[in-house]
Tab-separated table of C-alpha atoms in Angstrom:
chain	number	residue	atom	x	y	z
A	1	MET	CA	211.333	109.939	108.497
A	2	ARG	CA	209.216	106.869	108.851
A	3	PRO	CA	210.977	103.767	110.807
A	4	LYS	CA	211.525	100.936	108.548
A	5	ARG	CA	209.399	98.104	109.107
A	6	SER	CA	211.020	94.153	109.537
A	7	GLY	CA	208.791	91.311	108.761
A	8	PRO	CA	206.675	91.264	105.867
A	9	ASP	CA	205.267	93.807	103.344
A	10	PRO	CA	202.049	94.239	104.950
A	11	VAL	CA	200.161	95.452	101.726
A	12	SER	CA	201.534	92.721	99.915
A	13	HIS	CA	199.933	90.359	103.056
A	14	VAL	CA	196.603	92.771	102.333
A	15	GLY	CA	197.112	91.460	98.737
A	16	THR	CA	197.951	88.529	99.232
A	17	LEU	CA	194.406	87.995	101.318
A	18	LEU	CA	192.329	89.926	99.547
A	19	GLU	CA	193.235	87.424	96.222
A	20	ALA	CA	192.289	84.495	98.291
A	21	TYR	CA	189.353	86.477	99.345
A	22	TYR	CA	187.905	86.829	96.178
A	23	ARG	CA	188.881	83.489	94.703
A	24	ARG	CA	186.794	81.682	97.756
A	25	ALA	CA	183.746	83.528	96.515
A	26	PHE	CA	184.059	83.556	92.854
A	27	VAL	CA	184.180	79.594	93.613
A	28	ARG	CA	181.527	79.574	95.643
A	29	HIS	CA	179.426	81.907	93.926
A	30	GLY	CA	180.734	81.909	90.369
A	31	PRO	CA	181.411	84.699	88.221
A	32	GLY	CA	178.035	86.941	89.006
A	33	LEU	CA	177.686	89.875	91.224
A	34	LYS	CA	177.805	87.769	94.573
A	35	GLY	CA	181.333	86.267	92.777
A	36	ALA	CA	182.788	89.594	93.654
A	37	ASP	CA	180.756	90.011	96.862
A	38	TRP	CA	178.112	92.019	96.160
A	39	PRO	CA	175.199	90.845	98.163
A	40	LYS	CA	173.189	93.778	96.507
A	41	GLU	CA	172.949	93.806	93.109
A	42	GLY	CA	170.990	96.991	93.387
A	43	ASP	CA	173.983	98.470	95.850
A	44	ALA	CA	176.681	97.810	92.202
A	45	LEU	CA	173.781	99.692	90.091
A	46	LEU	CA	173.841	102.855	91.880
A	47	ARG	CA	177.935	102.652	91.794
A	48	TYR	CA	177.563	101.641	88.243
A	49	GLY	CA	175.376	104.619	87.523
A	50	LEU	CA	176.930	106.923	89.482
A	51	HIS	CA	180.318	106.580	87.246
A	52	GLN	CA	178.397	106.808	84.228
A	53	ARG	CA	177.403	110.101	84.880
A	54	ALA	CA	180.871	111.183	85.386
A	55	MET	CA	181.538	110.554	81.505
A	56	GLU	CA	177.501	111.789	80.819
A	57	GLY	CA	178.614	113.966	77.457
A	58	ARG	CA	181.897	113.293	76.367
A	59	ARG	CA	182.935	112.109	73.074
A	60	ALA	CA	184.852	110.048	74.134
A	61	ALA	CA	185.244	107.733	77.015
A	62	SER	CA	187.555	105.842	78.981
A	63	VAL	CA	187.449	103.437	81.891
A	64	LEU	CA	189.971	102.309	84.188
A	65	ASP	CA	188.070	99.715	86.173
A	66	VAL	CA	190.324	98.444	88.816
A	67	GLY	CA	188.637	95.173	91.559
A	68	CYS	CA	186.319	94.637	88.111
A	69	GLY	CA	185.600	91.090	88.645
A	70	ALA	CA	183.879	89.281	85.909
A	71	GLY	CA	183.285	92.920	83.931
A	72	TYR	CA	180.634	93.668	85.639
A	73	PHE	CA	181.036	97.205	85.186
A	74	PHE	CA	180.731	96.779	81.194
A	75	GLU	CA	178.144	94.987	80.652
A	76	PHE	CA	175.938	97.678	82.915
A	77	LEU	CA	177.728	100.415	79.730
A	78	LYS	CA	177.381	98.130	77.155
A	79	LYS	CA	173.819	98.316	78.428
A	80	ASN	CA	173.354	101.238	79.328
A	81	ARG	CA	175.495	103.560	77.482
A	82	ASN	CA	173.969	106.208	74.051
A	83	PRO	CA	176.350	104.392	71.358
A	84	GLN	CA	176.181	107.710	69.489
A	85	GLU	CA	176.947	109.604	72.275
A	86	ARG	CA	180.508	108.165	72.424
A	87	ALA	CA	183.015	105.602	71.685
A	88	LEU	CA	183.840	102.999	74.706
A	89	ARG	CA	187.589	102.486	75.766
A	90	TYR	CA	187.497	99.876	79.019
A	91	LEU	CA	190.349	98.190	80.463
A	92	GLY	CA	189.533	95.722	83.720
A	93	VAL	CA	192.007	94.650	86.803
A	94	ASP	CA	191.682	92.309	88.669
A	95	CYS	CA	193.596	89.912	91.356
A	96	VAL	CA	191.755	86.589	90.781
A	97	PRO	CA	192.889	84.763	87.301
A	98	GLU	CA	189.291	83.258	87.081
A	99	MET	CA	187.678	86.178	87.080
A	100	ILE	CA	189.256	87.615	84.329
A	101	ALA	CA	189.464	84.207	82.693
A	102	ALA	CA	185.199	85.233	83.344
A	103	ALA	CA	185.439	88.267	81.861
A	104	ARG	CA	187.291	87.864	78.631
A	105	LYS	CA	186.093	84.904	77.360
A	106	LYS	CA	182.372	86.537	77.705
A	107	TYR	CA	184.228	90.389	77.220
A	108	PRO	CA	186.744	89.296	74.505
A	109	ASP	CA	185.620	93.288	72.779
A	110	ALA	CA	186.918	94.517	76.012
A	111	GLU	CA	190.424	94.369	77.948
A	112	PHE	CA	191.225	92.578	80.910
A	113	ARG	CA	194.324	92.339	82.927
A	114	VAL	CA	195.855	89.721	85.981
A	115	SER	CA	196.987	92.571	88.387
A	116	ALA	CA	197.806	92.606	92.375
A	117	LEU	CA	197.231	95.639	94.352
A	118	GLN	CA	201.141	95.913	95.593
A	119	ASP	CA	202.259	95.283	92.172
A	120	GLY	CA	199.728	98.560	90.958
A	121	LEU	CA	199.595	98.842	86.660
A	122	PRO	CA	202.269	98.430	85.213
A	123	GLY	CA	202.150	100.549	81.996
A	124	VAL	CA	199.114	102.611	82.620
A	125	ALA	CA	198.360	106.106	83.551
A	126	ALA	CA	195.500	107.354	85.279
A	127	ARG	CA	194.960	110.667	83.103
A	128	ASP	CA	194.180	108.206	80.846
A	129	PHE	CA	191.286	107.519	81.902
A	130	SER	CA	187.827	109.693	82.075
A	131	VAL	CA	187.403	107.518	84.956
A	132	ALA	CA	189.203	105.488	87.900
A	133	ALA	CA	186.647	103.395	89.242
A	134	ALA	CA	188.156	101.351	92.389
A	135	VAL	CA	185.859	98.897	94.532
A	136	LYS	CA	189.101	98.576	96.951
A	137	TRP	CA	191.673	99.926	97.156
A	138	VAL	CA	194.274	99.152	100.203
A	139	GLY	CA	197.808	100.760	100.089
A	140	ASP	CA	200.781	102.551	101.633
A	141	THR	CA	200.255	106.462	101.707
A	142	GLY	CA	203.613	107.474	102.541
A	143	ALA	CA	201.586	109.492	105.294
């Protein structure tokens, strides 16, 4: 049995720090990749390409993108997927409301939600998705 911790919940604290960090990056750099702390576009494109390969050959694909920023992975998928090959259902989640607002404005055909790490994803089951991508995930494993 794990001992009880005293003081503030460390997951909530880290979630608050991450939200503040990404909000500052967004304010400083805007809704581009640098606004989500991707210093090199090539790194993001490599990651997106690997996730896209996991969907190859599927008639329909569904993506859960945790830490979606302003919808960069959705943009990549729209530009690079074969629309005859599969339909695409996308849910992007980020803790920074300004990023989600930018994503919703640019991509009204996708679903975007604001959610903090410590809040989880109410009403979302990971098994509903072909690909689940998370840039950063912080949580208590119970170990």
